[in-house]
PDB file of C-alpha atoms in Angstrom:
ATOM      1  CA  MET A 114      36.739 -13.722 -16.688  1.00  0.00           C
ATOM      2  CA  GLU A 115      35.645 -11.207 -19.099  1.00  0.00           C
ATOM      3  CA  GLU A 116      36.537  -7.745 -18.307  1.00  0.00           C
ATOM      4  CA  ASN A 117      33.002  -6.534 -18.538  1.00  0.00           C
ATOM      5  CA  PHE A 118      32.164  -3.795 -15.725  1.00  0.00           C
ATOM      6  CA  LEU A 119      28.407  -4.216 -16.324  1.00  0.00           C
ATOM      7  CA  PHE A 120      28.557  -7.843 -15.479  1.00  0.00           C
ATOM      8  CA  GLY A 121      31.093  -8.003 -13.144  1.00  0.00           C
ATOM      9  CA  PRO A 122      30.616  -8.272  -9.365  1.00  0.00           C
ATOM     10  CA  TRP A 123      30.670  -4.255  -8.870  1.00  0.00           C
ATOM     11  CA  GLY A 124      28.504  -3.921 -11.490  1.00  0.00           C
ATOM     12  CA  TRP A 125      25.741  -6.226  -9.668  1.00  0.00           C
ATOM     13  CA  MET A 126      26.318  -4.331  -6.398  1.00  0.00           C
ATOM     14  CA  ILE A 127      25.709  -1.043  -8.121  1.00  0.00           C
ATOM     15  CA  LEU A 128      22.611  -2.433  -9.485  1.00  0.00           C
ATOM     16  CA  ALA A 129      21.672  -4.014  -6.091  1.00  0.00           C
ATOM     17  CA  ALA A 130      22.095  -0.513  -4.613  1.00  0.00           C
ATOM     18  CA  VAL A 131      19.932   1.367  -7.425  1.00  0.00           C
ATOM     19  CA  LEU A 132      17.266  -1.074  -6.602  1.00  0.00           C
ATOM     20  CA  PHE A 133      17.314  -0.950  -2.857  1.00  0.00           C
ATOM     21  CA  VAL A 134      17.198   3.238  -3.452  1.00  0.00           C
ATOM     22  CA  LEU A 135      14.333   2.629  -5.828  1.00  0.00           C
ATOM     23  CA  GLU A 136      12.735   0.531  -3.177  1.00  0.00           C
ATOM     24  CA  ILE A 137      13.007   3.497  -0.803  1.00  0.00           C
ATOM     25  CA  THR A 138      11.524   6.078  -3.062  1.00  0.00           C
ATOM     26  CA  ALA A 139       8.834   4.120  -4.693  1.00  0.00           C
ATOM     27  CA  PRO A 140       5.802   2.686  -2.907  1.00  0.00           C
ATOM     28  CA  GLY A 141       5.398  -1.083  -2.030  1.00  0.00           C
ATOM     29  CA  ILE A 142       8.003  -3.706  -1.615  1.00  0.00           C
ATOM     30  CA  PHE A 143       8.826  -4.751  -4.826  1.00  0.00           C
ATOM     31  CA  PHE A 144      12.338  -3.723  -6.070  1.00  0.00           C
ATOM     32  CA  MET A 145      13.672  -5.048  -2.895  1.00  0.00           C
ATOM     33  CA  TRP A 146      13.598  -8.584  -4.117  1.00  0.00           C
ATOM     34  CA  PHE A 147      15.304  -7.892  -7.184  1.00  0.00           C
ATOM     35  CA  GLY A 148      18.056  -6.026  -5.442  1.00  0.00           C
ATOM     36  CA  LEU A 149      18.361  -8.900  -3.305  1.00  0.00           C
ATOM     37  CA  ALA A 150      18.736 -11.283  -6.448  1.00  0.00           C
ATOM     38  CA  ALA A 151      21.259  -8.703  -7.598  1.00  0.00           C
ATOM     39  CA  ALA A 152      23.355  -8.647  -4.502  1.00  0.00           C
ATOM     40  CA  VAL A 153      23.426 -12.515  -4.414  1.00  0.00           C
ATOM     41  CA  THR A 154      24.501 -12.609  -8.114  1.00  0.00           C
ATOM     42  CA  GLY A 155      27.015 -10.232  -7.222  1.00  0.00           C
ATOM     43  CA  LEU A 156      28.437 -12.352  -4.189  1.00  0.00           C
ATOM     44  CA  ILE A 157      28.383 -15.278  -6.506  1.00  0.00           C
ATOM     45  CA  THR A 158      30.735 -13.280  -9.228  1.00  0.00           C
ATOM     46  CA  PHE A 159      33.275 -12.419  -6.390  1.00  0.00           C
ATOM     47  CA  GLY A 160      33.622 -15.810  -5.937  1.00  0.00           C
ATOM     48  CA  TYR A 161      33.565 -17.652  -9.078  1.00  0.00           C
ATOM     49  CA  ASP A 162      34.501 -16.771 -12.407  1.00  0.00           C
ATOM     50  CA  ILE A 163      31.362 -17.052 -14.520  1.00  0.00           C
ATOM     51  CA  SER A 164      30.513 -15.725 -17.967  1.00  0.00           C
ATOM     52  CA  TRP A 165      27.817 -12.662 -18.304  1.00  0.00           C
ATOM     53  CA  GLN A 166      25.203 -15.456 -19.879  1.00  0.00           C
ATOM     54  CA  TRP A 167      25.394 -17.457 -16.421  1.00  0.00           C
ATOM     55  CA  GLN A 168      25.505 -14.353 -14.485  1.00  0.00           C
ATOM     56  CA  LEU A 169      22.181 -13.190 -16.090  1.00  0.00           C
ATOM     57  CA  LEU A 170      20.799 -16.801 -15.423  1.00  0.00           C
ATOM     58  CA  TRP A 171      21.724 -16.639 -11.919  1.00  0.00           C
ATOM     59  CA  PHE A 172      19.989 -13.080 -11.743  1.00  0.00           C
ATOM     60  CA  GLY A 173      16.664 -14.265 -13.293  1.00  0.00           C
ATOM     61  CA  VAL A 174      16.656 -17.367 -11.177  1.00  0.00           C
ATOM     62  CA  LEU A 175      17.256 -15.752  -7.990  1.00  0.00           C
ATOM     63  CA  SER A 176      14.709 -13.018  -8.953  1.00  0.00           C
ATOM     64  CA  LEU A 177      11.997 -15.602  -9.588  1.00  0.00           C
ATOM     65  CA  ILE A 178      12.890 -17.220  -5.921  1.00  0.00           C
ATOM     66  CA  SER A 179      12.945 -14.143  -3.878  1.00  0.00           C
ATOM     67  CA  VAL A 180       9.757 -12.694  -5.620  1.00  0.00           C
ATOM     68  CA  GLY A 181       7.947 -16.376  -4.853  1.00  0.00           C
ATOM     69  CA  LEU A 182       9.305 -16.497  -1.548  1.00  0.00           C
ATOM     70  CA  ALA A 183       8.239 -12.947  -0.464  1.00  0.00           C
ATOM     71  CA  ALA A 184       4.814 -13.643  -2.008  1.00  0.00           C
ATOM     72  CA  ARG A 185       4.347 -16.958  -0.290  1.00  0.00           C
ATOM     73  CA  TYR A 186       5.227 -15.230   2.873  1.00  0.00           C
ATOM     74  CA  LEU A 187       3.095 -11.894   2.453  1.00  0.00           C
ATOM     75  CA  ARG A 188       0.267 -14.346   1.449  1.00  0.00           C
ATOM     76  CA  ASN A 189       0.447 -16.192   4.797  1.00  0.00           C
ATOM     77  CA  HIS A 190       1.534 -13.250   6.887  1.00  0.00           C
ATOM     78  CA  PRO A 191      -0.431 -10.125   5.457  1.00  0.00           C
ATOM     79  CA  LEU A 192       0.873  -6.604   6.376  1.00  0.00           C
ATOM     80  CA  THR A 193      -1.162  -4.809   8.898  1.00  0.00           C
ATOM     81  CA  SER A 194      -1.467  -1.220   9.898  1.00  0.00           C
ATOM     82  CA  ASP A 195      -1.977   0.416  12.974  1.00  0.00           C
ATOM     83  CA  ARG A 196      -4.364   3.158  11.356  1.00  0.00           C
ATOM     84  CA  PRO A 197      -6.493   0.861   8.846  1.00  0.00           C
ATOM     85  CA  LEU A 198      -9.086   3.630   8.298  1.00  0.00           C
ATOM     86  CA  LEU A 199      -6.312   6.011   7.381  1.00  0.00           C
ATOM     87  CA  ASN A 200      -7.721   6.462   3.687  1.00  0.00           C
ATOM     88  CA  LEU A 201     -11.404   5.933   4.784  1.00  0.00           C
ATOM     89  CA  ARG A 202     -12.040   9.093   6.621  1.00  0.00           C
ATOM     90  CA  ALA A 203     -15.915   8.598   6.391  1.00  0.00           C
ATOM     91  CA  THR A 204     -15.907   5.095   7.638  1.00  0.00           C
ATOM     92  CA  ARG A 205     -14.258   6.694  10.798  1.00  0.00           C
ATOM     93  CA  HIS A 206     -17.685   8.383  11.703  1.00  0.00           C
ATOM     94  CA  VAL A 207     -19.894   5.263  11.602  1.00  0.00           C
ATOM     95  CA  GLY A 208     -21.628   4.996  15.025  1.00  0.00           C
ATOM     96  CA  LYS A 209     -21.114   8.490  16.145  1.00  0.00           C
ATOM     97  CA  THR A 210     -23.676  11.229  16.506  1.00  0.00           C
ATOM     98  CA  TYR A 211     -23.784  14.459  15.166  1.00  0.00           C
ATOM     99  CA  ILE A 212     -26.009  17.822  15.076  1.00  0.00           C
ATOM    100  CA  LEU A 213     -27.344  18.848  11.534  1.00  0.00           C
ATOM    101  CA  VAL A 214     -26.425  22.048  10.379  1.00  0.00           C
ATOM    102  CA  ASP A 215     -28.525  21.918   7.458  1.00  0.00           C
ATOM    103  CA  PRO A 216     -32.018  20.099   7.780  1.00  0.00           C
ATOM    104  CA  ILE A 217     -32.277  16.891   5.513  1.00  0.00           C
ATOM    105  CA  VAL A 218     -34.584  17.687   2.786  1.00  0.00           C
ATOM    106  CA  ASP A 219     -35.559  15.572  -0.021  1.00  0.00           C
ATOM    107  CA  GLY A 220     -32.680  13.072   1.617  1.00  0.00           C
ATOM    108  CA  ARG A 221     -29.911  15.474   1.721  1.00  0.00           C
ATOM    109  CA  GLY A 222     -28.454  17.483   4.368  1.00  0.00           C
ATOM    110  CA  SER A 223     -25.114  18.391   6.252  1.00  0.00           C
ATOM    111  CA  VAL A 224     -23.339  17.866   9.638  1.00  0.00           C
ATOM    112  CA  ARG A 225     -20.293  19.513  10.922  1.00  0.00           C
ATOM    113  CA  ILE A 226     -17.384  17.305  12.176  1.00  0.00           C
ATOM    114  CA  GLY A 227     -14.743  19.334  13.520  1.00  0.00           C
ATOM    115  CA  ASP A 228     -13.929  21.962  11.095  1.00  0.00           C
ATOM    116  CA  SER A 229     -15.529  20.448   7.840  1.00  0.00           C
ATOM    117  CA  VAL A 230     -19.142  20.119   6.710  1.00  0.00           C
ATOM    118  CA  TRP A 231     -20.057  16.735   5.544  1.00  0.00           C
ATOM    119  CA  ARG A 232     -23.037  15.601   2.976  1.00  0.00           C
ATOM    120  CA  VAL A 233     -25.634  13.325   4.699  1.00  0.00           C
ATOM    121  CA  SER A 234     -28.205  11.171   3.574  1.00  0.00           C
ATOM    122  CA  GLY A 235     -31.155  10.365   5.603  1.00  0.00           C
ATOM    123  CA  PRO A 236     -34.824  10.797   6.594  1.00  0.00           C
ATOM    124  CA  GLU A 237     -36.762  14.136   6.574  1.00  0.00           C
ATOM    125  CA  LEU A 238     -35.424  15.995   9.710  1.00  0.00           C
ATOM    126  CA  PRO A 239     -35.090  19.493  10.843  1.00  0.00           C
ATOM    127  CA  GLU A 240     -31.689  21.487  11.430  1.00  0.00           C
ATOM    128  CA  GLY A 241     -30.429  20.867  14.940  1.00  0.00           C
ATOM    129  CA  GLU A 242     -31.437  17.393  14.930  1.00  0.00           C
ATOM    130  CA  LYS A 243     -29.296  14.651  16.532  1.00  0.00           C
ATOM    131  CA  VAL A 244     -28.267  12.272  13.943  1.00  0.00           C
ATOM    132  CA  THR A 245     -26.193   8.980  14.295  1.00  0.00           C
ATOM    133  CA  VAL A 246     -23.980   7.931  11.474  1.00  0.00           C
ATOM    134  CA  THR A 247     -25.095   4.380   9.838  1.00  0.00           C
ATOM    135  CA  GLY A 248     -22.426   3.878   6.890  1.00  0.00           C
ATOM    136  CA  ALA A 249     -20.639   5.846   4.316  1.00  0.00           C
ATOM    137  CA  ASP A 250     -20.001   6.102   0.726  1.00  0.00           C
ATOM    138  CA  GLY A 251     -17.104   7.995  -0.310  1.00  0.00           C
ATOM    139  CA  THR A 252     -17.774  11.522   1.104  1.00  0.00           C
ATOM    140  CA  LEU A 253     -21.557  11.158   1.837  1.00  0.00           C
ATOM    141  CA  LEU A 254     -22.440   9.815   5.274  1.00  0.00           C
ATOM    142  CA  TYR A 255     -26.007   7.790   5.980  1.00  0.00           C
ATOM    143  CA  VAL A 256     -27.645   8.844   8.865  1.00  0.00           C
ATOM    144  CA  THR A 257     -30.677   8.068  10.828  1.00  0.00           C
ATOM    145  CA  LYS A 258     -32.346  10.129  14.023  1.00  0.00           C
ATOM    146  CA  ALA A 259     -30.208   9.559  16.852  1.00  0.00           C
ATOM    147  CA  GLY A 260     -31.590   6.922  19.250  1.00  0.00           C
ATOM    148  CA  GLU A 261     -33.135   5.094  16.289  1.00  0.00           C
ATOM    149  CA  SER A 262     -31.884   1.911  14.851  1.00  0.00           C
ATOM    150  CA  GLU A 263     -30.982   1.571  11.423  1.00  0.00           C
ATOM    151  CA  ALA A 264     -33.601  -0.993  10.604  1.00  0.00           C
ATOM    152  CA  ALA A 265     -36.321   1.191  11.803  1.00  0.00           C
TER     153      ALA A 265
END
């Protein structure tokens, strides 16, 4: 076997470790599959005396296989979150009732939710009126008078 550290078994194990660390620090689950391919390539080179060209071929093939298997698995078993609305703050308020702190004039007003004031859009209503949130677009909440249906 050629005495080339980069394409020796320890080189592959170091590459696998670096890729696993990148997986921890970077968002998503992408580097893990290449790290797995590098680790398996390292294990193969521990057991067999193969040239660096074959090592690269093994790494490439194992990378394609691991990424393909991961994509297939994740397509059939998508990742779920216990907090699906985490980044959709406005959507959390749909269906809830609040009191207007500014009247809705020309279709715009505001409500206080917790310690924040949110802009709302809806029919002309005076300050202090109860409104129900019917939808959201970014940070703008769509409201109707409390007790009225959205279709009315």
